[in-house]
Amino acid sequence: MYTAAMSPSEVIAMLVAGAIATVRWALWYHRAIAVAPMLSPAGARAPLFLTPPLAAAALFAILRTYAASDVTDSPVYLAFYMVLGAGWVAAATILFPLYGLRPAVDVAQRRNPAAGVLAAGAVLGLTLAFAGANIGDGPGWWVVAFCALLATSGLFLAWGLVDWGAGVTDMVTIDRDPTAAIRLAALLVAVGAIQGRAVAGDWLSTANALNDWLDLGWPALVLVIMEIVVGRVHAAAARRERPPIAVLGLPPAAIYLAGAAAYILTLGWWT
Amino acid sequence: MNERERLFEIWAPSRGVFSAWAKPLLFAQMDEARIVRPATDPPAPIQPWAARLDGRTAVVLDLPGDASVWHGALLGAAGYRPVPLFNGSDGQQPAVEVRSIMLALQHAGGQVERASIADDAPPAFMLDARRCDPSVRPSAGWFDNRWVVFPQDFPSGRLLRSRGVERALLVREQSRRLGDDLREVLARWAKDGVELLEAEVGGAEPVPLKVKAPWGLRPLAALALVALGLRANSAGGFGARVPMPPQGGGTGFA
């Protein structure tokens, strides 16, 4: 249970997360703003400007509604987990270039709007994965970090599998294909939500958390397989002409999001 | 639209199929008041290989400095869309001299404008072959504007083929080593089914080109190259001053 005053480990965690969040998000905005106006109009950089506050709003709404009761009612702990989340997601964005995505360069310098959509989906997916780890009662912030690590790993694993199976990120960052961007962004949000739900619930033990993550998180793999199939169809079609958003973009994206929402609703309240 | 934007629009018209890949960095650094647009065309070098091109071949001009621009303009007159990909910014005491490229972009701009190039013309990507010369080691106080290209700086082979481009011709000086960065791009194109050819600048007959991707773990290696060796410019592209080493303390003997 939490007490009104923060423990030393919580203070240290908040300072570390705050430092990471400050540096990484300051760099994110600096890279978005400092680029010469001729390289890209301000409107083209909108996803870089808007995604972090949107993600923060989503995290706040989930914390305020579903976190442990002594968090939802405590401004101090709400702030603590907001800072932890900001640092967590900021740190995770360091891995984006390994997937071929460099948001500031792709969006602000290369004028690739599709990359902006993907970056937004990836950040929102990470936020949902982290938010799920905050749901339920537990002994302290370290169980949130452990569960967030599981959910985040699941998200990056899913992204890696999709790229291995169909090279979808390259369609976005190299081909600048908005159809692929909408689909992959939706997939990352859907997988983030499923992974977050898989680690949600009251803390019992490490083994129990791992079991829950595997038992409840595996449906994300179904979406991954679907995206690999759709991505391959997309790649084959793109050899002739770019597939339209109305065919291979919005419908699969809607299916991923609706599928994740239906699955989470079916699971019901966490235990 | 100011003069810089007007000049960039000539090289990369918004309706051009491959204009999205053009880099405005050097245009953004041009002195607005000193931009020149001569009415006469500069003398174009005669390139025998250019006569053998068709509308289904993309060209990559990996030539040193302004030679890339002049050859791009030459190909513009032949119906190609020259695409400037120069991504190293200008500064004092630069590791890679770029002012000649900026001047050439101005001088050849009129020629490209008069060429009336079709919107869907095949691309001629212009690179500076000196962009990451391993023999150049910028020291403290230099402006390190060495740069590399990434696959994301080009359309994919799949996209090229969807636009009717079946072949890619690399034009370069044989004396220069083909950079690993461009090798990666070409290897990906070959994997996507684009036939690769190579021609010596001034040479006659293009010959088949075989390249292998240089890096097993491409993203890691390419990013390590950027993270460890090159300097990003916050305004875009590459280029930053190499910091002076810290001065020694004042505890020595007088």
PDB file of C-alpha atoms in Angstrom, chain A residues 87-181:
ATOM      1  CA  GLY A  87      10.262   8.562 -18.856  1.00  0.00           C
ATOM      2  CA  TRP A  88       9.327   5.014 -19.808  1.00  0.00           C
ATOM      3  CA  VAL A  89       7.885   5.896 -23.193  1.00  0.00           C
ATOM      4  CA  ALA A  90      10.699   8.370 -23.869  1.00  0.00           C
ATOM      5  CA  ALA A  91      13.303   5.683 -23.139  1.00  0.00           C
ATOM      6  CA  ALA A  92      11.471   3.200 -25.371  1.00  0.00           C
ATOM      7  CA  THR A  93      11.563   5.600 -28.333  1.00  0.00           C
ATOM      8  CA  ILE A  94      15.352   5.106 -28.366  1.00  0.00           C
ATOM      9  CA  LEU A  95      14.628   1.735 -29.960  1.00  0.00           C
ATOM     10  CA  PHE A  96      12.639   3.162 -32.885  1.00  0.00           C
ATOM     11  CA  PRO A  97      15.702   3.564 -35.168  1.00  0.00           C
ATOM     12  CA  LEU A  98      16.373  -0.165 -34.879  1.00  0.00           C
ATOM     13  CA  TYR A  99      13.094  -0.612 -36.748  1.00  0.00           C
ATOM     14  CA  GLY A 100      14.103   1.986 -39.325  1.00  0.00           C
ATOM     15  CA  LEU A 101      11.986   4.788 -37.865  1.00  0.00           C
ATOM     16  CA  ARG A 102      13.608   8.104 -36.911  1.00  0.00           C
ATOM     17  CA  PRO A 103      10.590  10.331 -36.282  1.00  0.00           C
ATOM     18  CA  ALA A 104      12.266  13.743 -36.371  1.00  0.00           C
ATOM     19  CA  VAL A 105      14.381  12.966 -39.435  1.00  0.00           C
ATOM     20  CA  ASP A 106      11.643  11.124 -41.311  1.00  0.00           C
ATOM     21  CA  VAL A 107       8.920  13.666 -40.626  1.00  0.00           C
ATOM     22  CA  ALA A 108      10.670  17.026 -40.289  1.00  0.00           C
ATOM     23  CA  GLN A 109      13.599  16.545 -42.666  1.00  0.00           C
ATOM     24  CA  ARG A 110      12.443  13.952 -45.187  1.00  0.00           C
ATOM     25  CA  ARG A 111       8.893  15.329 -45.316  1.00  0.00           C
ATOM     26  CA  ASN A 112       7.393  11.875 -44.925  1.00  0.00           C
ATOM     27  CA  PRO A 113       3.852  12.201 -43.478  1.00  0.00           C
ATOM     28  CA  ALA A 114       3.426   8.430 -43.385  1.00  0.00           C
ATOM     29  CA  ALA A 115       6.269   8.231 -40.855  1.00  0.00           C
ATOM     30  CA  GLY A 116       4.423  10.744 -38.664  1.00  0.00           C
ATOM     31  CA  VAL A 117       1.390   8.467 -38.550  1.00  0.00           C
ATOM     32  CA  LEU A 118       3.561   5.489 -37.628  1.00  0.00           C
ATOM     33  CA  ALA A 119       5.434   7.431 -34.939  1.00  0.00           C
ATOM     34  CA  ALA A 120       2.121   8.500 -33.403  1.00  0.00           C
ATOM     35  CA  GLY A 121       0.850   4.911 -33.402  1.00  0.00           C
ATOM     36  CA  ALA A 122       4.064   3.605 -31.859  1.00  0.00           C
ATOM     37  CA  VAL A 123       4.068   6.195 -29.048  1.00  0.00           C
ATOM     38  CA  LEU A 124       0.381   5.622 -28.294  1.00  0.00           C
ATOM     39  CA  GLY A 125       0.905   1.846 -28.314  1.00  0.00           C
ATOM     40  CA  LEU A 126       3.782   2.183 -25.860  1.00  0.00           C
ATOM     41  CA  THR A 127       1.659   4.446 -23.666  1.00  0.00           C
ATOM     42  CA  LEU A 128      -1.164   1.894 -23.521  1.00  0.00           C
ATOM     43  CA  ALA A 129       1.300  -0.885 -22.710  1.00  0.00           C
ATOM     44  CA  PHE A 130       2.683   1.181 -19.827  1.00  0.00           C
ATOM     45  CA  ALA A 131      -0.759   2.298 -18.676  1.00  0.00           C
ATOM     46  CA  GLY A 132      -1.940  -1.306 -18.343  1.00  0.00           C
ATOM     47  CA  ALA A 133       0.914  -2.021 -15.965  1.00  0.00           C
ATOM     48  CA  ASN A 134      -0.528   0.611 -13.602  1.00  0.00           C
ATOM     49  CA  ILE A 135      -3.922  -1.021 -13.350  1.00  0.00           C
ATOM     50  CA  GLY A 136      -4.650  -2.902 -10.130  1.00  0.00           C
ATOM     51  CA  ASP A 137      -3.161  -2.907  -6.643  1.00  0.00           C
ATOM     52  CA  GLY A 138       0.463  -3.740  -5.943  1.00  0.00           C
ATOM     53  CA  PRO A 139       3.251  -3.303  -3.415  1.00  0.00           C
ATOM     54  CA  GLY A 140       5.088  -0.504  -5.230  1.00  0.00           C
ATOM     55  CA  TRP A 141       6.372   1.132  -8.370  1.00  0.00           C
ATOM     56  CA  TRP A 142       8.786  -1.713  -9.176  1.00  0.00           C
ATOM     57  CA  VAL A 143       5.931  -4.087 -10.003  1.00  0.00           C
ATOM     58  CA  VAL A 144       4.594  -1.440 -12.381  1.00  0.00           C
ATOM     59  CA  ALA A 145       8.037  -1.277 -14.004  1.00  0.00           C
ATOM     60  CA  PHE A 146       8.238  -5.073 -14.244  1.00  0.00           C
ATOM     61  CA  CYS A 147       4.787  -5.383 -15.821  1.00  0.00           C
ATOM     62  CA  ALA A 148       5.522  -2.456 -18.146  1.00  0.00           C
ATOM     63  CA  LEU A 149       8.705  -4.238 -19.218  1.00  0.00           C
ATOM     64  CA  LEU A 150       6.703  -7.337 -20.143  1.00  0.00           C
ATOM     65  CA  ALA A 151       4.076  -5.365 -22.059  1.00  0.00           C
ATOM     66  CA  THR A 152       6.644  -3.190 -23.834  1.00  0.00           C
ATOM     67  CA  SER A 153       8.676  -6.244 -24.810  1.00  0.00           C
ATOM     68  CA  GLY A 154       5.526  -7.772 -26.268  1.00  0.00           C
ATOM     69  CA  LEU A 155       4.889  -4.665 -28.317  1.00  0.00           C
ATOM     70  CA  PHE A 156       8.421  -4.487 -29.714  1.00  0.00           C
ATOM     71  CA  LEU A 157       8.394  -8.227 -30.376  1.00  0.00           C
ATOM     72  CA  ALA A 158       5.155  -7.873 -32.347  1.00  0.00           C
ATOM     73  CA  TRP A 159       6.611  -4.971 -34.348  1.00  0.00           C
ATOM     74  CA  GLY A 160       9.751  -6.976 -35.076  1.00  0.00           C
ATOM     75  CA  LEU A 161       7.742  -9.984 -36.239  1.00  0.00           C
ATOM     76  CA  VAL A 162       5.691  -7.843 -38.610  1.00  0.00           C
ATOM     77  CA  ASP A 163       8.857  -6.355 -40.097  1.00  0.00           C
ATOM     78  CA  TRP A 164      10.504  -9.758 -40.361  1.00  0.00           C
ATOM     79  CA  GLY A 165       7.439 -11.223 -42.040  1.00  0.00           C
ATOM     80  CA  ALA A 166       6.424  -8.388 -44.345  1.00  0.00           C
ATOM     81  CA  GLY A 167       8.819  -5.430 -44.012  1.00  0.00           C
ATOM     82  CA  VAL A 168       5.977  -3.056 -43.262  1.00  0.00           C
ATOM     83  CA  THR A 169       8.064  -0.346 -41.563  1.00  0.00           C
ATOM     84  CA  ASP A 170      10.170  -0.040 -44.726  1.00  0.00           C
ATOM     85  CA  MET A 171       6.962   0.506 -46.710  1.00  0.00           C
ATOM     86  CA  VAL A 172       6.331   3.479 -44.456  1.00  0.00           C
ATOM     87  CA  THR A 173       9.811   4.980 -44.105  1.00  0.00           C
ATOM     88  CA  ILE A 174      11.185   4.161 -47.579  1.00  0.00           C
ATOM     89  CA  ASP A 175       8.104   3.937 -49.800  1.00  0.00           C
ATOM     90  CA  ARG A 176       6.302   6.686 -47.814  1.00  0.00           C
ATOM     91  CA  ASP A 177       3.144   4.648 -48.118  1.00  0.00           C
ATOM     92  CA  PRO A 178       0.267   6.077 -46.010  1.00  0.00           C
ATOM     93  CA  THR A 179      -1.757   2.887 -46.414  1.00  0.00           C
ATOM     94  CA  ALA A 180       0.929   0.839 -44.674  1.00  0.00           C
ATOM     95  CA  ALA A 181       1.403   3.590 -42.075  1.00  0.00           C
TER      96      ALA A 181
END
